[in-house]
Amino acid sequence: MKTLAVLVTAAALTTLAGPAQAASAAPRKPARIVLATALPVTSACVVVGVGTTGVATGSRVTVIDDGRVIGRSRVTAGKAIVPISSKVQGSRVTVVVAGQRRIITVRTDAAALAASPWLVVNKKVSAGSSTPPRLTTSGNLRLQPSAAGAYEKMAKTAARQGTSLWVASSYRSAARQKSLYTAYVARDGRKAADTYSARPGHSEHQTGLAVDVAGSSCTLSGCFADTAAGRFVKSDAYRYGFVVRYPKGADATTGYRYEPWHLRYVGPWLAGYLHSVGSLTLERAFALPAAPDYAN
Ligand SMILES: [Zn+2]
């Protein structure tokens, strides 16, 4: 519940703890919005996450600002994500699903973006020289607190099942990424360096929400997927709020080849949704432009 709370408004929490649970035990669930929250994902885009009970897959979801529809989506397995423009900063918008309404406040400022677990960084969207609001360190794991806690829980469960997970890399500052990239360019040239290293500002590791996991072999290599650690991560990481950020065959969207070891923390609510719809990339889930390459 602690990690989920990041995504849940106070009102939604009350609902989650109260009548919604009683309703879910009833034979016919009344339509209800159990969660509605808005998190910025880029400086131009905010995503409204909506959780429901008793609402059929395919049902319409609309987000309304001042009488105008500013976002539409449909419910899949009780959840919906609705991208809206970040121009609504500070607005109170209304989420409507199956005749139910929920009013939420949307924050789109830089502080909200930096703290958002749904933040997107890719070859088109730079994190600039921003730093995560908070980082915690444990051994060689350095991540934002919610992501670090989730990782440790996941690693403990894996260990209990006989699979060791190691941290190959986690948070890297903008300065560190710059020095790495500069060294790679000096050694191999810019074109070659771009195929295996992110440019400064464009690495997800700068968000403090990404971790490269290693097992007993195949570290940072495609064959990691076939190791015990790789299989555990693929089947179970979503339970802890992580997604394999660069899935197989999504190069044209993410700009990266399959990286079965690179996990991105988005929180259990969104990770569960992405898992249930079948490993959508963040770009596709949030209706953002594909990011196969840098702008120049
Ligand atoms: Zn990585």
PDB file of C-alpha atoms and ligand atoms in Angstrom:
ATOM      1  CA  MET A   1       0.000   0.000   0.000  1.00  0.00           C
ATOM      2  CA  LYS A   2       2.868   2.331   0.782  1.00  0.00           C
ATOM      3  CA  THR A   3       4.215   2.432  -2.780  1.00  0.00           C
ATOM      4  CA  LEU A   4       0.744   2.545  -4.296  1.00  0.00           C
ATOM      5  CA  ALA A   5      -0.031   5.605  -2.201  1.00  0.00           C
ATOM      6  CA  VAL A   6       2.265   7.634  -4.450  1.00  0.00           C
ATOM      7  CA  LEU A   7      -0.299   7.283  -7.203  1.00  0.00           C
ATOM      8  CA  VAL A   8      -3.440   7.644  -5.170  1.00  0.00           C
ATOM      9  CA  THR A   9      -5.158  10.865  -4.225  1.00  0.00           C
ATOM     10  CA  ALA A  10      -6.395  11.173  -0.659  1.00  0.00           C
ATOM     11  CA  ALA A  11      -9.984  10.835  -1.812  1.00  0.00           C
ATOM     12  CA  ALA A  12      -9.188   7.726  -3.828  1.00  0.00           C
ATOM     13  CA  LEU A  13      -7.458   6.172  -0.824  1.00  0.00           C
ATOM     14  CA  THR A  14     -10.568   6.641   1.277  1.00  0.00           C
ATOM     15  CA  THR A  15     -12.586   4.888  -1.406  1.00  0.00           C
ATOM     16  CA  LEU A  16     -10.044   2.067  -1.735  1.00  0.00           C
ATOM     17  CA  ALA A  17     -10.124   1.404   1.982  1.00  0.00           C
ATOM     18  CA  GLY A  18     -13.879   1.749   2.321  1.00  0.00           C
ATOM     19  CA  PRO A  19     -16.989   0.995   0.295  1.00  0.00           C
ATOM     20  CA  ALA A  20     -15.171  -0.191  -2.855  1.00  0.00           C
ATOM     21  CA  GLN A  21     -13.827  -3.266  -1.087  1.00  0.00           C
ATOM     22  CA  ALA A  22     -17.218  -4.186   0.293  1.00  0.00           C
ATOM     23  CA  ALA A  23     -18.677  -3.674  -3.178  1.00  0.00           C
ATOM     24  CA  SER A  24     -16.062  -5.913  -4.794  1.00  0.00           C
ATOM     25  CA  ALA A  25     -17.274  -8.851  -2.689  1.00  0.00           C
ATOM     26  CA  ALA A  26     -20.876  -8.410  -3.891  1.00  0.00           C
ATOM     27  CA  PRO A  27     -22.117 -10.510  -6.818  1.00  0.00           C
ATOM     28  CA  ARG A  28     -22.887  -7.446  -8.951  1.00  0.00           C
ATOM     29  CA  LYS A  29     -20.422  -4.619  -8.471  1.00  0.00           C
ATOM     30  CA  PRO A  30     -21.750  -1.110  -8.941  1.00  0.00           C
ATOM     31  CA  ALA A  31     -19.680   1.027 -11.308  1.00  0.00           C
ATOM     32  CA  ARG A  32     -17.200   2.995  -9.241  1.00  0.00           C
ATOM     33  CA  ILE A  33     -14.047   5.037  -9.702  1.00  0.00           C
ATOM     34  CA  VAL A  34     -11.599   3.773  -7.083  1.00  0.00           C
ATOM     35  CA  LEU A  35      -8.576   5.766  -8.216  1.00  0.00           C
ATOM     36  CA  ALA A  36      -8.023   8.884 -10.269  1.00  0.00           C
ATOM     37  CA  THR A  37      -4.706  10.641 -10.334  1.00  0.00           C
ATOM     38  CA  ALA A  38      -2.811  12.856 -12.763  1.00  0.00           C
ATOM     39  CA  LEU A  39       0.955  12.643 -13.170  1.00  0.00           C
ATOM     40  CA  PRO A  40       3.104  14.619 -15.616  1.00  0.00           C
ATOM     41  CA  VAL A  41       5.173  12.456 -17.985  1.00  0.00           C
ATOM     42  CA  THR A  42       6.911  15.164 -20.052  1.00  0.00           C
ATOM     43  CA  SER A  43       6.864  18.971 -19.920  1.00  0.00           C
ATOM     44  CA  ALA A  44       4.024  18.877 -22.488  1.00  0.00           C
ATOM     45  CA  CYS A  45       2.002  15.859 -21.387  1.00  0.00           C
ATOM     46  CA  VAL A  46       0.165  14.683 -18.281  1.00  0.00           C
ATOM     47  CA  VAL A  47      -1.392  11.249 -17.908  1.00  0.00           C
ATOM     48  CA  VAL A  48      -4.547  10.652 -15.895  1.00  0.00           C
ATOM     49  CA  GLY A  49      -4.646   7.165 -14.383  1.00  0.00           C
ATOM     50  CA  VAL A  50      -8.120   5.832 -13.644  1.00  0.00           C
ATOM     51  CA  GLY A  51      -8.931   2.697 -11.666  1.00  0.00           C
ATOM     52  CA  THR A  52     -12.463   1.327 -11.576  1.00  0.00           C
ATOM     53  CA  THR A  53     -14.550  -1.538 -10.272  1.00  0.00           C
ATOM     54  CA  GLY A  54     -17.711  -2.818 -11.916  1.00  0.00           C
ATOM     55  CA  VAL A  55     -16.862  -1.122 -15.223  1.00  0.00           C
ATOM     56  CA  ALA A  56     -16.681  -3.270 -18.368  1.00  0.00           C
ATOM     57  CA  THR A  57     -13.573  -3.375 -20.553  1.00  0.00           C
ATOM     58  CA  GLY A  58     -14.120  -1.031 -23.490  1.00  0.00           C
ATOM     59  CA  SER A  59     -16.157   1.514 -21.496  1.00  0.00           C
ATOM     60  CA  ARG A  60     -15.437   5.150 -22.361  1.00  0.00           C
ATOM     61  CA  VAL A  61     -13.415   7.423 -20.084  1.00  0.00           C
ATOM     62  CA  THR A  62     -13.403  11.173 -20.606  1.00  0.00           C
ATOM     63  CA  VAL A  63     -11.528  13.966 -18.885  1.00  0.00           C
ATOM     64  CA  ILE A  64     -13.285  17.334 -18.863  1.00  0.00           C
ATOM     65  CA  ASP A  65     -11.866  20.768 -18.115  1.00  0.00           C
ATOM     66  CA  ASP A  66     -14.229  23.716 -17.876  1.00  0.00           C
ATOM     67  CA  GLY A  67     -16.954  21.934 -19.859  1.00  0.00           C
ATOM     68  CA  ARG A  68     -14.572  20.851 -22.631  1.00  0.00           C
ATOM     69  CA  VAL A  69     -13.410  17.271 -23.273  1.00  0.00           C
ATOM     70  CA  ILE A  70      -9.591  17.319 -23.100  1.00  0.00           C
ATOM     71  CA  GLY A  71      -8.883  13.576 -23.091  1.00  0.00           C
ATOM     72  CA  ARG A  72     -10.501  10.274 -24.008  1.00  0.00           C
ATOM     73  CA  SER A  73      -9.656   6.627 -23.483  1.00  0.00           C
ATOM     74  CA  ARG A  74     -11.243   3.254 -22.754  1.00  0.00           C
ATOM     75  CA  VAL A  75     -11.151   0.924 -19.775  1.00  0.00           C
ATOM     76  CA  THR A  76      -9.070  -2.256 -20.019  1.00  0.00           C
ATOM     77  CA  ALA A  77      -9.237  -4.702 -17.123  1.00  0.00           C
ATOM     78  CA  GLY A  78     -10.592  -2.017 -14.794  1.00  0.00           C
ATOM     79  CA  LYS A  79      -7.961   0.594 -15.630  1.00  0.00           C
ATOM     80  CA  ALA A  80      -7.505   3.414 -18.102  1.00  0.00           C
ATOM     81  CA  ILE A  81      -4.773   5.891 -18.861  1.00  0.00           C
ATOM     82  CA  VAL A  82      -5.735   9.169 -20.483  1.00  0.00           C
ATOM     83  CA  PRO A  83      -3.045  11.505 -21.861  1.00  0.00           C
ATOM     84  CA  ILE A  84      -3.907  15.217 -21.627  1.00  0.00           C
ATOM     85  CA  SER A  85      -2.015  18.416 -22.368  1.00  0.00           C
ATOM     86  CA  SER A  86       0.102  19.953 -19.603  1.00  0.00           C
ATOM     87  CA  LYS A  87      -1.547  23.337 -20.303  1.00  0.00           C
ATOM     88  CA  VAL A  88      -4.059  22.514 -17.556  1.00  0.00           C
ATOM     89  CA  GLN A  89      -1.514  23.294 -14.783  1.00  0.00           C
ATOM     90  CA  GLY A  90      -3.344  23.815 -11.504  1.00  0.00           C
ATOM     91  CA  SER A  91      -6.743  22.994 -13.033  1.00  0.00           C
ATOM     92  CA  ARG A  92      -9.357  20.881 -11.362  1.00  0.00           C
ATOM     93  CA  VAL A  93     -10.497  18.474 -14.067  1.00  0.00           C
ATOM     94  CA  THR A  94     -13.338  15.954 -13.997  1.00  0.00           C
ATOM     95  CA  VAL A  95     -12.905  12.270 -14.825  1.00  0.00           C
ATOM     96  CA  VAL A  96     -16.084  10.595 -16.090  1.00  0.00           C
ATOM     97  CA  VAL A  97     -16.536   6.809 -16.399  1.00  0.00           C
ATOM     98  CA  ALA A  98     -19.821   4.895 -16.597  1.00  0.00           C
ATOM     99  CA  GLY A  99     -21.786   7.811 -15.170  1.00  0.00           C
ATOM    100  CA  GLN A 100     -19.367   8.209 -12.243  1.00  0.00           C
ATOM    101  CA  ARG A 101     -17.432  11.444 -11.734  1.00  0.00           C
ATOM    102  CA  ARG A 102     -14.264  12.298  -9.876  1.00  0.00           C
ATOM    103  CA  ILE A 103     -12.625  15.714  -9.657  1.00  0.00           C
ATOM    104  CA  ILE A 104      -8.825  15.843  -9.456  1.00  0.00           C
ATOM    105  CA  THR A 105      -6.255  18.614  -9.384  1.00  0.00           C
ATOM    106  CA  VAL A 106      -3.547  18.524 -12.048  1.00  0.00           C
ATOM    107  CA  ARG A 107      -0.018  19.717 -11.314  1.00  0.00           C
ATOM    108  CA  THR A 108       2.334  19.982 -14.267  1.00  0.00           C
ATOM    109  CA  ASP A 109       5.167  22.114 -12.856  1.00  0.00           C
ATOM    110  CA  ALA A 110       8.833  21.079 -12.896  1.00  0.00           C
ATOM    111  CA  ALA A 111       8.752  19.819  -9.293  1.00  0.00           C
ATOM    112  CA  ALA A 112       5.764  17.567 -10.020  1.00  0.00           C
ATOM    113  CA  LEU A 113       7.490  16.272 -13.156  1.00  0.00           C
ATOM    114  CA  ALA A 114      10.750  15.522 -11.332  1.00  0.00           C
ATOM    115  CA  ALA A 115       8.840  13.599  -8.641  1.00  0.00           C
ATOM    116  CA  SER A 116       6.600  11.702 -11.072  1.00  0.00           C
ATOM    117  CA  PRO A 117       7.175   7.927 -11.281  1.00  0.00           C
ATOM    118  CA  TRP A 118       5.702   8.105 -14.798  1.00  0.00           C
ATOM    119  CA  LEU A 119       8.317  10.584 -16.065  1.00  0.00           C
ATOM    120  CA  VAL A 120       9.468   9.770 -19.596  1.00  0.00           C
ATOM    121  CA  VAL A 121      13.060  10.227 -20.753  1.00  0.00           C
ATOM    122  CA  ASN A 122      14.055   8.981 -24.190  1.00  0.00           C
ATOM    123  CA  LYS A 123      16.009  10.031 -27.296  1.00  0.00           C
ATOM    124  CA  LYS A 124      13.441  12.759 -28.052  1.00  0.00           C
ATOM    125  CA  VAL A 125      12.744  13.871 -24.480  1.00  0.00           C
ATOM    126  CA  SER A 126      15.670  15.111 -22.396  1.00  0.00           C
ATOM    127  CA  ALA A 127      15.824  15.245 -18.619  1.00  0.00           C
ATOM    128  CA  GLY A 128      18.259  18.160 -19.023  1.00  0.00           C
ATOM    129  CA  SER A 129      20.522  18.435 -16.014  1.00  0.00           C
ATOM    130  CA  SER A 130      17.706  17.690 -13.545  1.00  0.00           C
ATOM    131  CA  THR A 131      18.272  15.543 -10.483  1.00  0.00           C
ATOM    132  CA  PRO A 132      15.761  13.300  -8.691  1.00  0.00           C
ATOM    133  CA  PRO A 133      14.086  14.960  -5.673  1.00  0.00           C
ATOM    134  CA  ARG A 134      15.427  12.257  -3.340  1.00  0.00           C
ATOM    135  CA  LEU A 135      17.777   9.297  -3.625  1.00  0.00           C
ATOM    136  CA  THR A 136      18.538   6.489  -1.213  1.00  0.00           C
ATOM    137  CA  THR A 137      21.620   4.309  -1.282  1.00  0.00           C
ATOM    138  CA  SER A 138      21.947   0.720  -0.155  1.00  0.00           C
ATOM    139  CA  GLY A 139      25.133  -1.067  -1.193  1.00  0.00           C
ATOM    140  CA  ASN A 140      25.560  -0.291  -4.886  1.00  0.00           C
ATOM    141  CA  LEU A 141      21.835   0.412  -5.324  1.00  0.00           C
ATOM    142  CA  ARG A 142      21.032   4.112  -5.608  1.00  0.00           C
ATOM    143  CA  LEU A 143      17.452   4.984  -6.588  1.00  0.00           C
ATOM    144  CA  GLN A 144      14.524   7.168  -5.574  1.00  0.00           C
ATOM    145  CA  PRO A 145      13.149   5.820  -2.259  1.00  0.00           C
ATOM    146  CA  SER A 146       9.990   4.160  -3.624  1.00  0.00           C
ATOM    147  CA  ALA A 147      11.958   2.435  -6.394  1.00  0.00           C
ATOM    148  CA  ALA A 148      14.746   1.367  -4.019  1.00  0.00           C
ATOM    149  CA  GLY A 149      12.260  -0.155  -1.552  1.00  0.00           C
ATOM    150  CA  ALA A 150      10.479  -2.015  -4.339  1.00  0.00           C
ATOM    151  CA  TYR A 151      13.756  -3.323  -5.760  1.00  0.00           C
ATOM    152  CA  GLU A 152      14.908  -4.653  -2.392  1.00  0.00           C
ATOM    153  CA  LYS A 153      11.585  -6.397  -1.851  1.00  0.00           C
ATOM    154  CA  MET A 154      11.851  -7.970  -5.313  1.00  0.00           C
ATOM    155  CA  ALA A 155      15.461  -9.091  -4.779  1.00  0.00           C
ATOM    156  CA  LYS A 156      14.527 -10.658  -1.422  1.00  0.00           C
ATOM    157  CA  THR A 157      11.681 -12.631  -2.975  1.00  0.00           C
ATOM    158  CA  ALA A 158      13.929 -13.773  -5.831  1.00  0.00           C
ATOM    159  CA  ALA A 159      16.600 -14.881  -3.338  1.00  0.00           C
ATOM    160  CA  ARG A 160      14.012 -16.876  -1.363  1.00  0.00           C
ATOM    161  CA  GLN A 161      13.201 -18.665  -4.622  1.00  0.00           C
ATOM    162  CA  GLY A 162      16.904 -19.407  -5.190  1.00  0.00           C
ATOM    163  CA  THR A 163      17.622 -16.656  -7.736  1.00  0.00           C
ATOM    164  CA  SER A 164      20.205 -13.972  -6.993  1.00  0.00           C
ATOM    165  CA  LEU A 165      19.669 -10.508  -8.456  1.00  0.00           C
ATOM    166  CA  TRP A 166      22.593  -8.079  -8.530  1.00  0.00           C
ATOM    167  CA  VAL A 167      22.702  -4.398  -9.354  1.00  0.00           C
ATOM    168  CA  ALA A 168      24.910  -3.716 -12.382  1.00  0.00           C
ATOM    169  CA  SER A 169      24.009  -0.020 -12.493  1.00  0.00           C
ATOM    170  CA  SER A 170      21.335   2.244 -11.040  1.00  0.00           C
ATOM    171  CA  TYR A 171      21.334   6.054 -10.646  1.00  0.00           C
ATOM    172  CA  ARG A 172      23.821   7.955 -12.795  1.00  0.00           C
ATOM    173  CA  SER A 173      24.044  11.742 -12.558  1.00  0.00           C
ATOM    174  CA  ALA A 174      23.938  13.950 -15.655  1.00  0.00           C
ATOM    175  CA  ALA A 175      27.637  14.722 -15.081  1.00  0.00           C
ATOM    176  CA  ARG A 176      28.530  11.026 -14.851  1.00  0.00           C
ATOM    177  CA  GLN A 177      26.583  10.236 -18.033  1.00  0.00           C
ATOM    178  CA  LYS A 178      28.350  13.106 -19.780  1.00  0.00           C
ATOM    179  CA  SER A 179      31.798  11.829 -18.854  1.00  0.00           C
ATOM    180  CA  LEU A 180      30.889   8.256 -19.910  1.00  0.00           C
ATOM    181  CA  TYR A 181      29.438   9.371 -23.241  1.00  0.00           C
ATOM    182  CA  THR A 182      32.344  11.722 -23.951  1.00  0.00           C
ATOM    183  CA  ALA A 183      34.822   8.897 -23.336  1.00  0.00           C
ATOM    184  CA  TYR A 184      32.879   6.546 -25.651  1.00  0.00           C
ATOM    185  CA  VAL A 185      32.765   9.183 -28.406  1.00  0.00           C
ATOM    186  CA  ALA A 186      36.520   9.770 -28.072  1.00  0.00           C
ATOM    187  CA  ARG A 187      37.142   6.038 -28.359  1.00  0.00           C
ATOM    188  CA  ASP A 188      34.599   4.910 -30.994  1.00  0.00           C
ATOM    189  CA  GLY A 189      33.165   8.049 -32.588  1.00  0.00           C
ATOM    190  CA  ARG A 190      29.735   9.583 -32.028  1.00  0.00           C
ATOM    191  CA  LYS A 191      27.800   7.317 -34.375  1.00  0.00           C
ATOM    192  CA  ALA A 192      29.059   4.135 -32.734  1.00  0.00           C
ATOM    193  CA  ALA A 193      28.722   5.566 -29.209  1.00  0.00           C
ATOM    194  CA  ASP A 194      25.049   6.396 -29.887  1.00  0.00           C
ATOM    195  CA  THR A 195      24.285   2.721 -30.467  1.00  0.00           C
ATOM    196  CA  TYR A 196      25.203   1.655 -26.928  1.00  0.00           C
ATOM    197  CA  SER A 197      25.292   4.742 -24.719  1.00  0.00           C
ATOM    198  CA  ALA A 198      22.665   7.414 -24.085  1.00  0.00           C
ATOM    199  CA  ARG A 199      23.637  11.026 -24.617  1.00  0.00           C
ATOM    200  CA  PRO A 200      23.799  13.179 -21.481  1.00  0.00           C
ATOM    201  CA  GLY A 201      20.270  14.135 -20.380  1.00  0.00           C
ATOM    202  CA  HIS A 202      18.742  11.238 -22.309  1.00  0.00           C
ATOM    203  CA  SER A 203      19.572   8.338 -19.986  1.00  0.00           C
ATOM    204  CA  GLU A 204      16.781   6.894 -17.863  1.00  0.00           C
ATOM    205  CA  HIS A 205      19.410   6.201 -15.226  1.00  0.00           C
ATOM    206  CA  GLN A 206      19.451   9.950 -14.547  1.00  0.00           C
ATOM    207  CA  THR A 207      15.881   9.712 -13.184  1.00  0.00           C
ATOM    208  CA  GLY A 208      16.814   7.458 -10.263  1.00  0.00           C
ATOM    209  CA  LEU A 209      14.024   5.139 -11.433  1.00  0.00           C
ATOM    210  CA  ALA A 210      16.046   2.726 -13.616  1.00  0.00           C
ATOM    211  CA  VAL A 211      18.200  -0.222 -12.614  1.00  0.00           C
ATOM    212  CA  ASP A 212      20.238  -2.681 -14.653  1.00  0.00           C
ATOM    213  CA  VAL A 213      19.832  -6.095 -13.058  1.00  0.00           C
ATOM    214  CA  ALA A 214      22.418  -8.856 -13.346  1.00  0.00           C
ATOM    215  CA  GLY A 215      22.296 -12.548 -12.498  1.00  0.00           C
ATOM    216  CA  SER A 216      25.039 -15.145 -12.466  1.00  0.00           C
ATOM    217  CA  SER A 217      25.894 -14.689 -16.168  1.00  0.00           C
ATOM    218  CA  CYS A 218      25.102 -12.724 -19.350  1.00  0.00           C
ATOM    219  CA  THR A 219      25.440  -9.332 -17.634  1.00  0.00           C
ATOM    220  CA  LEU A 220      24.119  -6.491 -19.843  1.00  0.00           C
ATOM    221  CA  SER A 221      23.714  -8.959 -22.687  1.00  0.00           C
ATOM    222  CA  GLY A 222      20.672 -10.247 -24.595  1.00  0.00           C
ATOM    223  CA  CYS A 223      21.210 -13.772 -23.242  1.00  0.00           C
ATOM    224  CA  PHE A 224      20.328 -12.420 -19.764  1.00  0.00           C
ATOM    225  CA  ALA A 225      16.691 -13.085 -20.753  1.00  0.00           C
ATOM    226  CA  ASP A 226      17.372 -16.844 -20.668  1.00  0.00           C
ATOM    227  CA  THR A 227      19.014 -16.881 -17.232  1.00  0.00           C
ATOM    228  CA  ALA A 228      17.099 -17.580 -14.008  1.00  0.00           C
ATOM    229  CA  ALA A 229      17.404 -13.902 -13.071  1.00  0.00           C
ATOM    230  CA  GLY A 230      16.159 -12.825 -16.506  1.00  0.00           C
ATOM    231  CA  ARG A 231      13.163 -15.155 -16.320  1.00  0.00           C
ATOM    232  CA  PHE A 232      12.290 -13.950 -12.819  1.00  0.00           C
ATOM    233  CA  VAL A 233      12.443 -10.322 -13.899  1.00  0.00           C
ATOM    234  CA  LYS A 234      10.328 -10.963 -16.984  1.00  0.00           C
ATOM    235  CA  SER A 235       7.570 -12.772 -15.118  1.00  0.00           C
ATOM    236  CA  ASP A 236       7.554 -11.011 -11.741  1.00  0.00           C
ATOM    237  CA  ALA A 237       9.106  -7.516 -11.870  1.00  0.00           C
ATOM    238  CA  TYR A 238       5.720  -5.921 -12.566  1.00  0.00           C
ATOM    239  CA  ARG A 239       4.451  -7.080  -9.168  1.00  0.00           C
ATOM    240  CA  TYR A 240       6.996  -4.702  -7.617  1.00  0.00           C
ATOM    241  CA  GLY A 241       6.274  -1.812  -9.961  1.00  0.00           C
ATOM    242  CA  PHE A 242       9.006  -2.390 -12.552  1.00  0.00           C
ATOM    243  CA  VAL A 243       8.718  -2.821 -16.315  1.00  0.00           C
ATOM    244  CA  VAL A 244      11.268  -4.058 -18.851  1.00  0.00           C
ATOM    245  CA  ARG A 245      11.528  -0.631 -20.456  1.00  0.00           C
ATOM    246  CA  TYR A 246      13.044  -1.706 -23.793  1.00  0.00           C
ATOM    247  CA  PRO A 247      11.069  -4.791 -24.820  1.00  0.00           C
ATOM    248  CA  LYS A 248      11.885  -7.084 -27.717  1.00  0.00           C
ATOM    249  CA  GLY A 249      10.928  -5.700 -31.132  1.00  0.00           C
ATOM    250  CA  ALA A 250      10.190  -2.165 -29.887  1.00  0.00           C
ATOM    251  CA  ASP A 251      13.396  -0.507 -31.191  1.00  0.00           C
ATOM    252  CA  ALA A 252      11.448   1.780 -33.528  1.00  0.00           C
ATOM    253  CA  THR A 253       9.491   3.141 -30.556  1.00  0.00           C
ATOM    254  CA  THR A 254      12.060   3.206 -27.755  1.00  0.00           C
ATOM    255  CA  GLY A 255      15.272   3.708 -29.744  1.00  0.00           C
ATOM    256  CA  TYR A 256      16.860   0.752 -27.949  1.00  0.00           C
ATOM    257  CA  ARG A 257      17.289  -2.903 -28.750  1.00  0.00           C
ATOM    258  CA  TYR A 258      15.819  -5.453 -26.365  1.00  0.00           C
ATOM    259  CA  GLU A 259      17.364  -4.873 -22.936  1.00  0.00           C
ATOM    260  CA  PRO A 260      15.939  -7.618 -20.711  1.00  0.00           C
ATOM    261  CA  TRP A 261      18.086  -6.332 -17.821  1.00  0.00           C
ATOM    262  CA  HIS A 262      17.020  -2.659 -17.815  1.00  0.00           C
ATOM    263  CA  LEU A 263      14.122  -2.200 -15.398  1.00  0.00           C
ATOM    264  CA  ARG A 264      12.218   1.005 -14.972  1.00  0.00           C
ATOM    265  CA  TYR A 265      10.154   1.758 -11.860  1.00  0.00           C
ATOM    266  CA  VAL A 266       6.677   3.113 -12.660  1.00  0.00           C
ATOM    267  CA  GLY A 267       4.848   1.853  -9.543  1.00  0.00           C
ATOM    268  CA  PRO A 268       2.710  -1.295  -9.196  1.00  0.00           C
ATOM    269  CA  TRP A 269      -0.483   0.283 -10.540  1.00  0.00           C
ATOM    270  CA  LEU A 270       0.920   1.202 -13.963  1.00  0.00           C
ATOM    271  CA  ALA A 271       3.250  -1.817 -14.139  1.00  0.00           C
ATOM    272  CA  GLY A 272       0.224  -4.065 -13.528  1.00  0.00           C
ATOM    273  CA  TYR A 273      -1.711  -2.289 -16.261  1.00  0.00           C
ATOM    274  CA  LEU A 274       1.149  -2.572 -18.775  1.00  0.00           C
ATOM    275  CA  HIS A 275       1.562  -6.245 -17.881  1.00  0.00           C
ATOM    276  CA  SER A 276      -2.167  -6.925 -18.345  1.00  0.00           C
ATOM    277  CA  VAL A 277      -2.246  -5.289 -21.783  1.00  0.00           C
ATOM    278  CA  GLY A 278       0.967  -7.051 -22.874  1.00  0.00           C
ATOM    279  CA  SER A 279       4.214  -5.076 -22.445  1.00  0.00           C
ATOM    280  CA  LEU A 280       3.260  -1.756 -24.022  1.00  0.00           C
ATOM    281  CA  THR A 281       6.110   0.752 -24.085  1.00  0.00           C
ATOM    282  CA  LEU A 282       5.658   3.982 -22.107  1.00  0.00           C
ATOM    283  CA  GLU A 283       5.657   5.901 -25.405  1.00  0.00           C
ATOM    284  CA  ARG A 284       2.728   3.899 -26.777  1.00  0.00           C
ATOM    285  CA  ALA A 285       0.852   3.711 -23.480  1.00  0.00           C
ATOM    286  CA  PHE A 286       1.057   7.498 -23.067  1.00  0.00           C
ATOM    287  CA  ALA A 287       0.495   8.228 -26.804  1.00  0.00           C
ATOM    288  CA  LEU A 288       3.860  10.011 -27.043  1.00  0.00           C
ATOM    289  CA  PRO A 289       5.822  10.262 -30.303  1.00  0.00           C
ATOM    290  CA  ALA A 290       8.122   7.315 -31.002  1.00  0.00           C
ATOM    291  CA  ALA A 291      11.758   8.042 -30.145  1.00  0.00           C
ATOM    292  CA  PRO A 292      13.868   5.893 -32.481  1.00  0.00           C
ATOM    293  CA  ASP A 293      16.640   8.480 -32.648  1.00  0.00           C
ATOM    294  CA  TYR A 294      17.880  11.861 -31.476  1.00  0.00           C
ATOM    295  CA  ALA A 295      16.565  15.005 -33.147  1.00  0.00           C
ATOM    296  CA  ASN A 296      20.038  15.774 -34.526  1.00  0.00           C
TER     297      ASN A 296
HETATM  298 ZN    ZN B   1      20.109   0.541 -18.140  1.00  0.00          ZN
END
